Short mmCIF file of C-alpha atoms and ligand atoms in Angstrom, two decimals:
data_model
loop_
_atom_site.label_atom_id
_atom_site.label_comp_id
_atom_site.label_asym_id
_atom_site.label_seq_id
_atom_site.Cartn_x
_atom_site.Cartn_y
_atom_site.Cartn_z
CA UNK A 1 -23.57 14.52 -17.31
CA UNK A 2 -22.08 18.07 -18.11
CA UNK A 3 -21.62 20.65 -15.26
CA UNK A 4 -22.71 24.26 -16.82
CA UNK A 5 -20.93 26.51 -14.86
CA UNK A 6 -21.24 30.36 -15.34
CA UNK A 7 -17.91 31.82 -16.85
CA UNK A 8 -17.07 35.39 -15.53
CA UNK A 9 -15.14 35.75 -18.99
CA UNK A 10 -17.75 34.63 -21.00
CA UNK A 11 -20.80 36.39 -19.02
CA UNK A 12 -22.72 33.09 -19.50
CA UNK A 13 -23.22 29.58 -18.47
CA UNK A 14 -20.69 27.46 -20.16
CA UNK A 15 -20.29 23.94 -19.96
CA UNK A 16 -17.08 22.81 -17.99
CA UNK A 17 -15.32 19.83 -20.00
CA UNK A 18 -11.51 18.99 -19.95
CA UNK A 19 -9.74 20.13 -22.85
CA UNK A 20 -7.99 17.12 -23.28
CA UNK A 21 -11.00 15.24 -22.95
CA UNK A 22 -10.10 13.35 -19.76
CA UNK A 23 -8.19 15.32 -17.08
CA UNK A 24 -10.03 18.73 -15.86
CA UNK A 25 -7.17 20.94 -14.99
CA UNK A 26 -7.76 24.01 -12.60
CA UNK A 27 -6.12 26.19 -10.62
CA UNK A 28 -7.53 28.00 -7.58
CA UNK A 29 -5.93 30.99 -5.85
CA UNK A 30 -4.92 30.01 -2.30
CA UNK A 31 -4.35 31.65 1.31
CA UNK A 32 -1.78 34.19 2.09
CA UNK A 33 -0.40 32.83 5.63
CA UNK A 34 0.02 35.70 7.61
CA UNK A 35 -2.80 35.11 10.18
CA UNK A 36 -5.36 32.38 10.55
CA UNK A 37 -8.02 32.30 7.74
CA UNK A 38 -11.59 33.37 8.54
CA UNK A 39 -14.99 31.32 7.57
CA UNK A 40 -15.32 33.57 4.68
CA UNK A 41 -12.06 32.67 2.93
CA UNK A 42 -12.95 29.02 3.94
CA UNK A 43 -16.27 29.42 2.01
CA UNK A 44 -14.35 30.19 -1.01
CA UNK A 45 -12.27 26.84 -0.54
CA UNK A 46 -15.03 24.77 0.44
CA UNK A 47 -17.14 25.77 -2.64
CA UNK A 48 -14.56 25.06 -4.80
CA UNK A 49 -14.39 21.57 -2.65
CA UNK A 50 -18.06 21.14 -4.03
CA UNK A 51 -16.79 22.02 -7.30
CA UNK A 52 -14.22 19.45 -7.69
CA UNK A 53 -16.17 16.67 -5.62
CA UNK A 54 -19.05 16.99 -8.20
CA UNK A 55 -16.87 16.76 -11.12
CA UNK A 56 -15.54 13.35 -9.78
CA UNK A 57 -18.88 11.91 -9.03
CA UNK A 58 -19.89 13.09 -13.28
CA UNK A 59 -16.88 10.83 -13.86
CA UNK A 60 -14.14 13.39 -14.49
CA UNK A 61 -10.53 13.31 -13.36
CA UNK A 62 -9.55 16.79 -11.40
CA UNK A 63 -5.90 18.27 -11.31
CA UNK A 64 -6.20 21.06 -8.72
CA UNK A 65 -3.42 23.22 -8.22
CA UNK A 66 -3.69 25.78 -5.01
CA UNK A 67 -0.72 28.11 -4.40
CA UNK A 68 0.14 29.07 -1.06
CA UNK A 69 1.44 32.77 -0.75
CA UNK A 70 4.08 32.67 1.94
CA UNK A 71 5.52 35.79 0.63
CA UNK A 72 4.32 39.50 0.90
CA UNK A 73 3.84 42.73 2.26
CA UNK A 74 1.70 41.52 5.27
CA UNK A 75 4.06 38.85 5.69
CA UNK A 76 6.86 40.71 5.85
CA UNK A 77 5.47 43.07 7.93
CA UNK A 78 4.54 40.34 10.40
CA UNK A 79 7.51 38.50 10.69
CA UNK A 80 9.93 41.79 11.51
CA UNK A 81 7.14 42.65 14.37
CA UNK A 82 7.80 38.80 15.47
CA UNK A 83 11.15 38.80 15.20
CA UNK A 84 11.35 35.64 13.17
CA UNK A 85 12.27 34.58 9.79
CA UNK A 86 9.38 34.74 6.86
CA UNK A 87 9.64 30.56 6.65
CA UNK A 88 9.20 30.58 10.41
CA UNK A 89 6.40 32.67 10.34
CA UNK A 90 4.20 31.42 7.46
CA UNK A 91 4.82 27.46 8.27
CA UNK A 92 2.70 27.94 11.47
CA UNK A 93 -0.27 29.40 9.55
CA UNK A 94 0.38 27.03 6.44
CA UNK A 95 -0.19 24.37 9.15
CA UNK A 96 -3.33 25.78 10.97
CA UNK A 97 -4.97 26.22 7.30
CA UNK A 98 -4.51 22.60 6.41
CA UNK A 99 -5.82 21.91 9.67
CA UNK A 100 -8.67 23.45 9.19
CA UNK A 101 -9.33 22.55 5.61
CA UNK A 102 -9.12 18.83 7.20
CA UNK A 103 -11.71 19.61 9.66
CA UNK A 104 -14.03 21.02 6.98
CA UNK A 105 -13.33 17.76 5.32
CA UNK A 106 -12.23 20.08 2.35
CA UNK A 107 -10.26 17.57 -0.26
CA UNK A 108 -6.18 18.26 -0.72
CA UNK A 109 -5.86 19.56 -3.86
CA UNK A 110 -3.38 17.24 -6.20
CA UNK A 111 -0.80 20.04 -6.15
CA UNK A 112 -0.04 22.53 -3.75
CA UNK A 113 2.70 24.89 -4.92
CA UNK A 114 4.07 27.74 -2.12
CA UNK A 115 5.67 31.05 -3.84
CA UNK A 116 8.98 31.12 -2.31
CA UNK A 117 9.90 27.49 -3.99
CA UNK A 118 9.04 28.96 -7.81
CA UNK A 119 11.14 32.04 -7.49
CA UNK A 120 12.86 30.86 -10.58
CA UNK A 121 9.77 30.36 -12.40
CA UNK A 122 8.62 33.82 -11.84
CA UNK A 123 12.04 35.25 -12.63
CA UNK A 124 11.65 33.37 -16.38
CA UNK A 125 8.12 34.91 -17.01
CA UNK A 126 9.48 38.65 -16.27
CA UNK A 127 12.30 37.82 -18.57
CA UNK A 128 9.91 36.68 -21.29
CA UNK A 129 7.57 39.86 -20.55
CA UNK A 130 11.04 42.26 -21.18
CA UNK A 131 12.11 40.47 -24.16
CA UNK A 132 8.29 41.29 -25.83
CA UNK A 133 8.79 45.03 -24.39
CA UNK A 134 5.93 44.18 -21.88
CA UNK A 135 8.42 44.80 -19.14
CA UNK A 136 10.27 47.44 -17.63
CA UNK A 137 12.45 47.97 -14.76
CA UNK A 138 12.43 51.24 -12.99
CA UNK A 139 15.23 53.33 -11.19
CA UNK A 140 15.26 51.56 -7.93
CA UNK A 141 15.36 47.67 -9.72
CA UNK A 142 11.74 46.98 -9.84
CA UNK A 143 9.96 45.72 -12.65
CA UNK A 144 6.41 46.48 -13.99
CA UNK A 145 4.20 45.36 -16.41
CA UNK A 146 3.11 47.99 -19.01
CA UNK A 147 -0.35 47.72 -19.19
CA UNK A 148 -0.74 49.46 -23.00
CA UNK A 149 0.71 46.31 -24.24
CA UNK A 150 -2.08 44.37 -23.28
CA UNK A 151 -4.97 46.08 -25.01
CA UNK A 152 -7.76 43.40 -24.06
CA UNK A 153 -6.94 44.14 -20.14
CA UNK A 154 -10.54 44.67 -18.45
CA UNK A 155 -11.96 41.90 -20.20
CA UNK A 156 -12.33 39.70 -17.33
CA UNK A 157 -13.86 42.29 -14.94
CA UNK A 158 -15.80 43.87 -17.64
CA UNK A 159 -14.40 47.40 -16.13
CA UNK A 160 -14.48 50.43 -18.17
CA UNK A 161 -10.76 51.17 -17.89
CA UNK A 162 -10.92 54.09 -20.21
CA UNK A 163 -9.69 56.71 -17.77
CA UNK A 164 -6.72 54.63 -16.86
CA UNK A 165 -3.44 56.81 -17.00
CA UNK A 166 -0.95 55.74 -19.54
CA UNK A 167 2.95 54.78 -17.71
CA UNK A 168 1.43 55.40 -14.20
CA UNK A 169 2.36 52.68 -11.59
CA UNK A 170 1.22 50.83 -8.38
CA UNK A 171 3.39 48.65 -6.39
CA UNK A 172 0.88 47.63 -3.81
CA UNK A 173 -0.76 44.23 -4.42
CA UNK A 174 -4.42 45.23 -3.79
CA UNK A 175 -5.88 48.29 -5.55
CA UNK A 176 -9.05 49.88 -6.83
CA UNK A 177 -10.17 49.90 -9.94
CA UNK A 178 -9.71 53.91 -10.68
CA UNK A 179 -5.96 53.38 -10.09
CA UNK A 180 -5.91 50.66 -12.87
CA UNK A 181 -2.06 51.21 -13.95
CA UNK A 182 0.85 49.71 -14.50
CA UNK A 183 1.47 46.93 -12.02
CA UNK A 184 4.45 45.65 -10.07
CA UNK A 185 6.17 42.16 -11.34
CA UNK A 186 8.91 41.91 -9.36
CA UNK A 187 9.88 44.16 -6.13
CA UNK A 188 13.29 45.57 -5.64
CA UNK A 189 15.11 44.82 -2.25
CA UNK A 190 14.38 46.73 0.59
CA UNK A 191 17.24 47.27 3.19
CA UNK A 192 16.06 44.08 5.84
CA UNK A 193 13.10 42.79 3.56
CA UNK A 194 13.79 39.02 2.41
CA UNK A 195 14.95 39.18 -0.97
CA UNK A 196 16.43 36.70 -3.79
CA UNK A 197 19.33 37.59 -5.78
CA UNK A 198 18.18 36.47 -9.58
CA UNK A 199 19.13 37.56 -13.17
CA UNK A 200 16.63 40.27 -12.81
CA UNK A 201 18.38 41.72 -9.44
CA UNK A 202 17.59 41.40 -6.33
CA UNK A 203 14.14 41.75 -5.04
CA UNK A 204 10.93 39.31 -4.61
CA UNK A 205 7.97 38.80 -6.72
CA UNK A 206 4.86 40.77 -6.98
CA UNK A 207 1.52 38.72 -5.59
CA UNK A 208 0.17 38.49 -9.34
CA UNK A 209 3.29 37.12 -10.75
CA UNK A 210 3.27 34.41 -8.42
CA UNK A 211 -0.24 32.78 -9.80
CA UNK A 212 0.72 32.86 -13.44
CA UNK A 213 4.02 31.00 -13.01
CA UNK A 214 2.96 28.40 -10.76
CA UNK A 215 -0.25 27.83 -12.51
CA UNK A 216 1.41 27.46 -16.24
CA UNK A 217 4.17 25.30 -14.15
CA UNK A 218 2.01 22.68 -13.42
CA UNK A 219 -1.06 22.85 -15.83
CA UNK A 220 0.52 24.32 -19.13
CA UNK A 221 0.29 27.68 -20.51
CA UNK A 222 -3.18 27.24 -21.51
CA UNK A 223 -5.63 25.40 -19.10
CA UNK A 224 -9.32 24.50 -18.26
CA UNK A 225 -10.45 26.47 -15.36
CA UNK A 226 -8.99 29.51 -12.90
CA UNK A 227 -10.98 30.12 -9.47
CA UNK A 228 -11.11 31.99 -6.36
CA UNK A 229 -13.28 34.68 -4.51
CA UNK A 230 -14.81 37.56 -6.19
CA UNK A 231 -12.44 40.10 -4.70
CA UNK A 232 -9.83 38.79 -7.11
CA UNK A 233 -11.39 39.37 -10.19
CA UNK A 234 -9.82 42.84 -10.38
CA UNK A 235 -6.91 43.59 -10.13
CA UNK A 236 -5.48 40.06 -9.48
CA UNK A 237 -7.07 37.75 -11.90
CA UNK A 238 -7.35 40.58 -14.72
CA UNK A 239 -3.32 41.12 -14.07
CA UNK A 240 -2.86 37.55 -13.95
CA UNK A 241 -4.43 37.32 -17.48
CA UNK A 242 -2.65 40.23 -18.85
CA UNK A 243 0.97 38.81 -18.08
CA UNK A 244 0.24 35.18 -19.20
CA UNK A 245 -0.93 35.99 -22.41
CA UNK A 246 1.18 38.63 -23.36
CA UNK A 247 3.82 36.35 -22.33
CA UNK A 248 2.68 33.26 -24.49
CA UNK A 249 0.00 34.60 -27.16
CA UNK A 250 -2.05 31.70 -25.93
CA UNK A 251 -5.43 31.83 -23.94
CA UNK A 252 -4.36 31.49 -20.19
CA UNK A 253 -7.52 30.21 -18.44
CA UNK A 254 -10.69 29.00 -20.50
CA UNK A 255 -13.24 29.16 -18.11
CA UNK A 256 -13.25 31.65 -14.82
CA UNK A 257 -15.39 30.72 -11.43
CA UNK A 258 -15.77 33.44 -8.68
CA UNK A 259 -17.33 32.76 -5.42
CA UNK A 260 -19.32 35.49 -3.81
CA UNK A 261 -18.82 36.71 -0.48
CA UNK A 262 -19.57 35.42 3.08
CA UNK A 263 -21.11 38.85 4.46
CA UNK A 264 -22.03 39.63 7.98
CA UNK A 265 -24.94 42.11 8.23
CA UNK A 266 -24.26 42.71 4.75
CA UNK A 267 -21.12 43.62 4.54
CA UNK A 268 -18.04 41.30 3.62
CA UNK A 269 -16.61 39.37 6.19
CA UNK A 270 -13.19 40.24 6.82
CA UNK A 271 -9.89 40.90 8.39
CA UNK A 272 -10.15 44.79 8.25
CA UNK A 273 -13.56 45.29 8.78
CA UNK A 274 -12.96 43.18 11.98
CA UNK A 275 -16.09 41.26 11.58
CA UNK A 276 -15.13 37.83 11.18
CA UNK A 277 -14.71 34.58 12.79
CA UNK A 278 -12.59 31.78 12.34
CA UNK A 279 -13.59 28.24 11.99
CA UNK A 280 -11.48 28.11 15.75
CA UNK A 281 -13.80 30.46 17.12
CA UNK A 282 -16.92 28.62 16.05
CA UNK A 283 -15.91 25.03 17.21
CA UNK A 284 -14.84 26.80 20.74
CA UNK A 285 -18.66 27.80 20.91
CA UNK A 286 -19.54 24.42 20.50
CA UNK A 287 -20.57 24.02 16.63
CA UNK A 288 -19.68 21.09 14.61
CA UNK A 289 -17.28 21.31 11.76
CA UNK A 290 -20.13 19.58 9.44
CA UNK A 291 -22.24 22.30 10.33
CA UNK A 292 -20.31 25.09 9.78
CA UNK A 293 -19.40 22.96 6.22
CA UNK A 294 -23.05 22.17 5.32
CA UNK A 295 -24.18 25.96 6.42
CA UNK A 296 -20.95 27.46 4.14
CA UNK A 297 -21.94 25.69 1.28
CA UNK A 298 -25.77 25.33 1.25
CA UNK A 299 -26.14 28.83 -0.41
CA UNK A 300 -24.67 28.39 -4.19
CA UNK A 301 -21.48 29.84 -4.79
CA UNK A 302 -22.86 32.91 -7.16
CA UNK A 303 -24.75 34.08 -4.44
CA UNK A 304 -23.61 36.12 -1.42
CA UNK A 305 -24.28 34.44 1.74
CA UNK A 306 -24.80 36.31 5.49
CA UNK A 307 -23.63 34.50 7.94
CA UNK A 308 -25.64 34.15 11.06
CA UNK A 309 -25.49 31.50 13.97
CA UNK A 310 -29.37 30.56 12.93
CA UNK A 311 -27.58 29.43 9.77
CA UNK A 312 -25.45 26.91 11.78
CA UNK A 313 -28.19 25.93 13.97
CA UNK A 314 -30.35 24.94 10.85
CA UNK A 315 -27.35 23.26 9.26
CA UNK A 316 -26.73 20.90 12.82
CA UNK A 317 -30.17 20.05 12.93
CA UNK A 318 -30.64 19.28 9.04
CA UNK A 319 -27.47 16.98 9.44
CA UNK A 320 -28.74 15.51 12.68
CA UNK A 321 -32.13 14.48 10.78
CA UNK A 322 -29.73 12.79 7.95
CA UNK A 323 -27.97 11.12 10.53
CA UNK A 324 -30.52 9.12 12.25
CA UNK A 325 -32.16 8.51 9.23
CA UNK A 326 -29.31 6.82 8.05
CA UNK A 327 -29.18 4.97 11.13
CA UNK A 328 -32.65 4.32 10.88
CA UNK A 329 -32.06 2.30 7.85
CA UNK A 330 -28.80 0.81 8.27
CA UNK A 331 -29.86 -0.79 11.74
CA UNK A 332 -33.37 -1.75 11.33
CA UNK A 333 -34.51 -4.96 10.21
CA UNK A 334 -36.62 -4.78 6.69
CA UNK A 335 -38.60 -7.56 4.61
CA UNK A 336 -37.40 -8.50 1.31
CA UNK A 337 -39.15 -6.98 -1.30
CA UNK A 338 -39.50 -3.39 -3.09
CA UNK A 339 -42.11 -0.73 -2.31
CA UNK A 340 -42.45 0.73 -6.26
CA UNK A 341 -43.29 4.50 -4.80
CA UNK A 342 -40.30 4.37 -3.20
CA UNK A 343 -38.08 2.95 -5.62
CA UNK A 344 -39.46 5.68 -8.22
CA UNK A 345 -38.82 8.27 -5.32
CA UNK A 346 -35.38 7.35 -4.70
CA UNK A 347 -34.73 7.52 -8.72
CA UNK A 348 -36.31 10.83 -8.66
CA UNK A 349 -34.12 12.24 -5.83
CA UNK A 350 -31.07 11.19 -7.50
CA UNK A 351 -31.79 12.59 -10.99
CA UNK A 352 -32.93 15.80 -9.13
CA UNK A 353 -29.95 15.91 -6.74
CA UNK A 354 -27.62 15.33 -10.13
CA UNK A 355 -29.30 17.71 -11.89
CA UNK A 356 -29.00 20.72 -9.55
CA UNK A 357 -25.56 20.44 -9.11
CA UNK A 358 -24.90 20.11 -12.55
CA UNK A 359 -27.17 23.56 -13.00
CA UNK A 360 -24.06 25.67 -11.77
CA UNK A 361 -23.74 23.99 -8.71
CA UNK A 362 -27.05 24.65 -7.30
CA UNK A 363 -26.63 23.45 -3.98
CA UNK A 364 -29.87 24.60 -2.34
CA UNK A 365 -31.62 22.88 -5.18
CA UNK A 366 -29.43 19.70 -4.71
CA UNK A 367 -30.29 19.59 -0.88
CA UNK A 368 -34.09 19.85 -1.50
CA UNK A 369 -34.88 16.36 -3.31
CA UNK A 370 -32.66 14.57 -0.80
CA UNK A 371 -34.48 15.73 2.35
CA UNK A 372 -38.18 15.31 0.41
CA UNK A 373 -36.94 11.44 0.04
CA UNK A 374 -36.14 11.54 3.65
CA UNK A 375 -39.45 12.66 4.75
CA UNK A 376 -41.09 9.92 2.25
CA UNK A 377 -39.10 7.04 3.52
CA UNK A 378 -39.51 8.04 7.48
CA UNK A 379 -43.24 8.00 6.92
CA UNK A 380 -42.99 4.49 5.07
CA UNK A 381 -40.70 2.94 7.67
CA UNK A 382 -43.33 3.94 10.35
CA UNK A 383 -45.93 2.20 8.34
CA UNK A 384 -43.64 -1.09 7.63
CA UNK A 385 -43.69 -0.18 4.00
CA UNK A 386 -39.83 0.09 3.65
CA UNK A 387 -38.40 -3.10 2.03
CA UNK A 388 -34.76 -4.19 1.74
CA UNK A 389 -34.25 -3.13 -1.97
CA UNK A 390 -35.78 0.45 -0.88
CA UNK A 391 -33.33 0.74 1.76
CA UNK A 392 -30.76 -0.41 -0.44
CA UNK A 393 -31.76 2.15 -3.31
CA UNK A 394 -31.89 5.36 -0.85
CA UNK A 395 -28.44 4.49 1.18
CA UNK A 396 -26.94 5.06 -2.47
CA UNK A 397 -28.73 8.65 -2.79
CA UNK A 398 -27.43 9.12 0.60
CA UNK A 399 -24.05 8.09 -0.62
CA UNK A 400 -24.00 10.43 -3.55
CA UNK A 401 -25.38 13.13 -1.48
CA UNK A 402 -22.24 12.90 0.85
CA UNK A 403 -19.90 12.38 -1.95
CA UNK A 404 -20.27 15.98 -2.65
CA UNK A 405 -21.91 17.28 0.71
CA UNK A 406 -19.56 14.88 2.93
CA UNK A 407 -21.68 15.87 6.01
CA UNK A 408 -23.51 12.49 6.91
CA UNK A 409 -20.34 10.22 8.23
CA UNK A 410 -19.84 11.44 11.70
CA UNK A 411 -16.44 12.73 12.04
CA UNK A 412 -16.74 15.69 14.24
CA UNK A 413 -15.28 14.77 17.52
CA UNK A 414 -12.01 15.05 16.42
CA UNK A 415 -11.58 18.92 14.88
CA UNK A 416 -13.47 19.78 18.56
CA UNK A 417 -10.55 17.66 20.33
CA UNK A 418 -7.86 19.58 18.51
CA UNK A 419 -9.70 23.03 18.59
CA UNK A 420 -9.87 22.33 22.21
CA UNK A 421 -5.90 21.58 22.48
CA UNK A 422 -5.37 24.63 20.50
CA UNK A 423 -7.44 26.87 22.95
CA UNK A 424 -5.37 25.26 25.93
CA UNK A 425 -1.82 26.20 24.43
CA UNK A 426 -3.34 29.57 22.54
CA UNK A 427 -4.83 30.67 25.97
CA UNK A 428 -8.16 30.58 24.54
CA UNK A 429 -9.68 28.56 26.90
CA UNK A 430 -11.97 31.58 28.70
CA UNK A 431 -13.57 31.41 24.87
CA UNK A 432 -14.93 27.84 25.03
CA UNK A 433 -18.55 27.46 25.41
CA UNK A 434 -19.33 25.76 28.90
CA UNK A 435 -21.91 23.56 27.65
CA UNK A 436 -18.80 22.17 25.37
CA UNK A 437 -16.51 21.67 28.24
CA UNK A 438 -19.13 19.85 29.92
CA UNK A 439 -19.79 17.90 27.03
CA UNK A 440 -15.89 17.01 26.83
CA UNK A 441 -16.36 16.07 30.53
CA UNK A 442 -17.22 12.32 29.80
CA UNK A 443 -15.97 9.69 27.34
CA UNK A 444 -17.62 7.04 25.20
CA UNK A 445 -16.60 4.42 27.72
CA UNK A 446 -17.83 6.33 30.41
CA UNK A 447 -21.21 6.60 28.62
CA UNK A 448 -21.53 3.17 28.12
CA UNK A 449 -20.73 2.30 31.61
CA UNK A 450 -23.29 4.28 32.91
CA UNK A 451 -26.09 3.38 31.05
CA UNK A 452 -25.31 -0.15 31.61
CA UNK A 453 -25.52 0.70 35.47
CA UNK A 454 -28.99 2.15 34.62
CA UNK A 455 -30.41 -1.01 32.97
CA UNK A 456 -29.45 -2.79 36.22
CA UNK A 457 -30.96 0.00 38.57
CA UNK A 458 -34.14 -0.31 36.42
CA UNK A 459 -34.60 -4.16 36.86
CA UNK A 460 -33.80 -3.71 40.62
CA UNK A 461 -36.69 -0.72 40.47
CA UNK A 462 -33.80 1.70 41.92
CA UNK A 463 -35.60 4.03 39.75
CA UNK A 464 -33.95 7.12 41.75
CA UNK A 465 -30.58 5.87 40.69
CA UNK A 466 -31.73 5.34 37.09
CA UNK A 467 -32.87 9.07 37.09
CA UNK A 468 -29.88 10.50 38.66
CA UNK A 469 -27.72 8.77 35.83
CA UNK A 470 -30.24 9.83 33.18
CA UNK A 471 -29.82 13.44 34.68
CA UNK A 472 -26.13 12.95 35.16
CA UNK A 473 -25.69 12.14 31.15
CA UNK A 474 -28.15 15.12 30.17
CA UNK A 475 -26.00 17.35 32.16
CA UNK A 476 -22.98 16.47 29.97
CA UNK A 477 -24.89 16.85 26.88
CA UNK A 478 -25.37 13.13 26.34
CA UNK A 479 -29.10 12.21 24.79
CA UNK A 480 -30.52 9.26 25.24
CA UNK A 481 -33.11 7.19 23.16
CA UNK A 482 -34.95 4.14 24.95
CA UNK A 483 -36.47 2.39 22.39
CA UNK A 484 -37.74 -1.20 21.64
CA UNK A 485 -34.51 -2.59 20.60
CA UNK A 486 -32.61 -1.19 23.37
CA UNK A 487 -30.64 2.30 24.41
CA UNK A 488 -29.19 4.89 21.89
CA UNK A 489 -27.40 7.80 23.08
CA UNK A 490 -25.68 10.46 21.20
CA UNK A 491 -23.78 13.93 21.86
CA UNK A 492 -26.27 16.99 21.97
P1 LIG B 1 -6.65 35.80 1.47
O1 LIG B 1 -6.03 34.77 2.38
O2 LIG B 1 -7.09 36.96 1.47
O3 LIG B 1 -5.67 36.01 -0.30
O4 LIG B 1 -8.01 35.09 0.59
C1 LIG B 1 -8.01 33.56 0.38
C2 LIG B 1 -9.68 33.55 -0.32
O5 LIG B 1 -10.66 33.76 0.65
C3 LIG B 1 -9.64 33.92 -1.65
O6 LIG B 1 -9.90 33.42 -2.68
C4 LIG B 1 -10.63 35.34 -1.00
O7 LIG B 1 -11.20 35.84 -2.45
C5 LIG B 1 -11.45 34.73 -0.21
N1 LIG B 1 -11.95 35.65 0.58
C6 LIG B 1 -12.12 36.72 1.15
N2 LIG B 1 -12.62 36.88 1.66
C7 LIG B 1 -13.84 36.23 1.56
C8 LIG B 1 -15.14 36.22 2.16
N3 LIG B 1 -15.71 37.24 3.07
N4 LIG B 1 -16.09 35.56 1.53
C9 LIG B 1 -15.84 34.46 0.82
N5 LIG B 1 -14.47 34.50 0.43
C10 LIG B 1 -13.46 35.33 0.66
ZN1 LIG B 2 -3.67 34.02 -7.42
#
């Protein structure tokens, strides 16, 4: 099954295949570790996780490289303000970033590359550009890329750059279209700033050269896919292409994927707008990590997603439905045989699910047939029309679903527990939702013990005690379900 993925460079859906016939080599721009990431950042990493998981489900091998930007203007500024070396400053946020990825069940890329550990590769690239006359040094010792050396500049973002000023320079990493101009490859050391002594002088790399150098180090001069959030298309990715292709004379990445923004009230979620939530904020409000994952991936990467709490509640309920359904299948006793209608439904759901994902990672379209199958299987179970072979066929569909969506398996307790431990030491206990605190106040063993006592109380016709136990558990967020096979409970 071949994935047809929108390619920003060609402007159309292109099949995504490994150029070596075996391993898909991809690079995704990682975080700048100067603060906790917000869920907009994580939406991009989650959608890239959907991509790599689908490629693997389709039988491909993946070599995924992600950088960590651990030196830049903001980091230098914040570390200086905190009075610590940049390495000590970034280590904390890098660790937090990986903890958050783990909570969201984002698979770790095969290769993590820190900018500060690849300075010689960046210097080499600047030297290569200088040899070709595409990089020049300014009086202060900084190096710039000469835009005029790359006539194809603008081919990714399709911006009309005709009004561009020849020879004008910009040294900040992020800038607007109308200031497209020669950009900094290497910034000369300023007093007190972190810098490296190198053959092109003392200084530090610009942001764009980091990604070019690290991508080519691990994936070769030409590779299959480059991905990032939509804001990176210009100037960051445009600059990566210009530097890399000028240096090598080869196509840099064949395929470019850009994840559309997470919005709040129609505006980009961002630090500067102040309209952001971190993962920790949401966990402390009592939302489960799995629900946050599902809410952020259910709208396909190519569409902007407006963040709402209703969306999180919808995701919470959807996951609950899936988990309850799967427990019903795995715990129930079914007769041998099969129901041809369900067999056909399971087969169709499996095909529709994969086809939707293969069509530009249409996650919304992929969810629908799975939930449809849950509905018909529940009805069949109610009527005693679901048999062992049906159960197996349906469990196989759920397994494929979780290979990409990864929300059915309940591993939500740990991220919440860790967020609470973090809140404790970060002085954020005031932000913890009261229901969450109540819920945390009882262990699984305590629930089991109370339920056993409740069974005894009922046997002895002590209904007052039985009701008191139920009330206590309800207050602590425990939902009890009495059924003919005994009592089941779960946390709300
Ligand atoms: P940063 O740490 O700021 O370099 O961003 C990390 C990643 O998050 C980049 O790929 C950005 O494009 C992406 N990103 C930033 N804001 C948003 C947003 N509101 N929605 C989706 N992705 C975003
Ligand atoms: Zn990058």
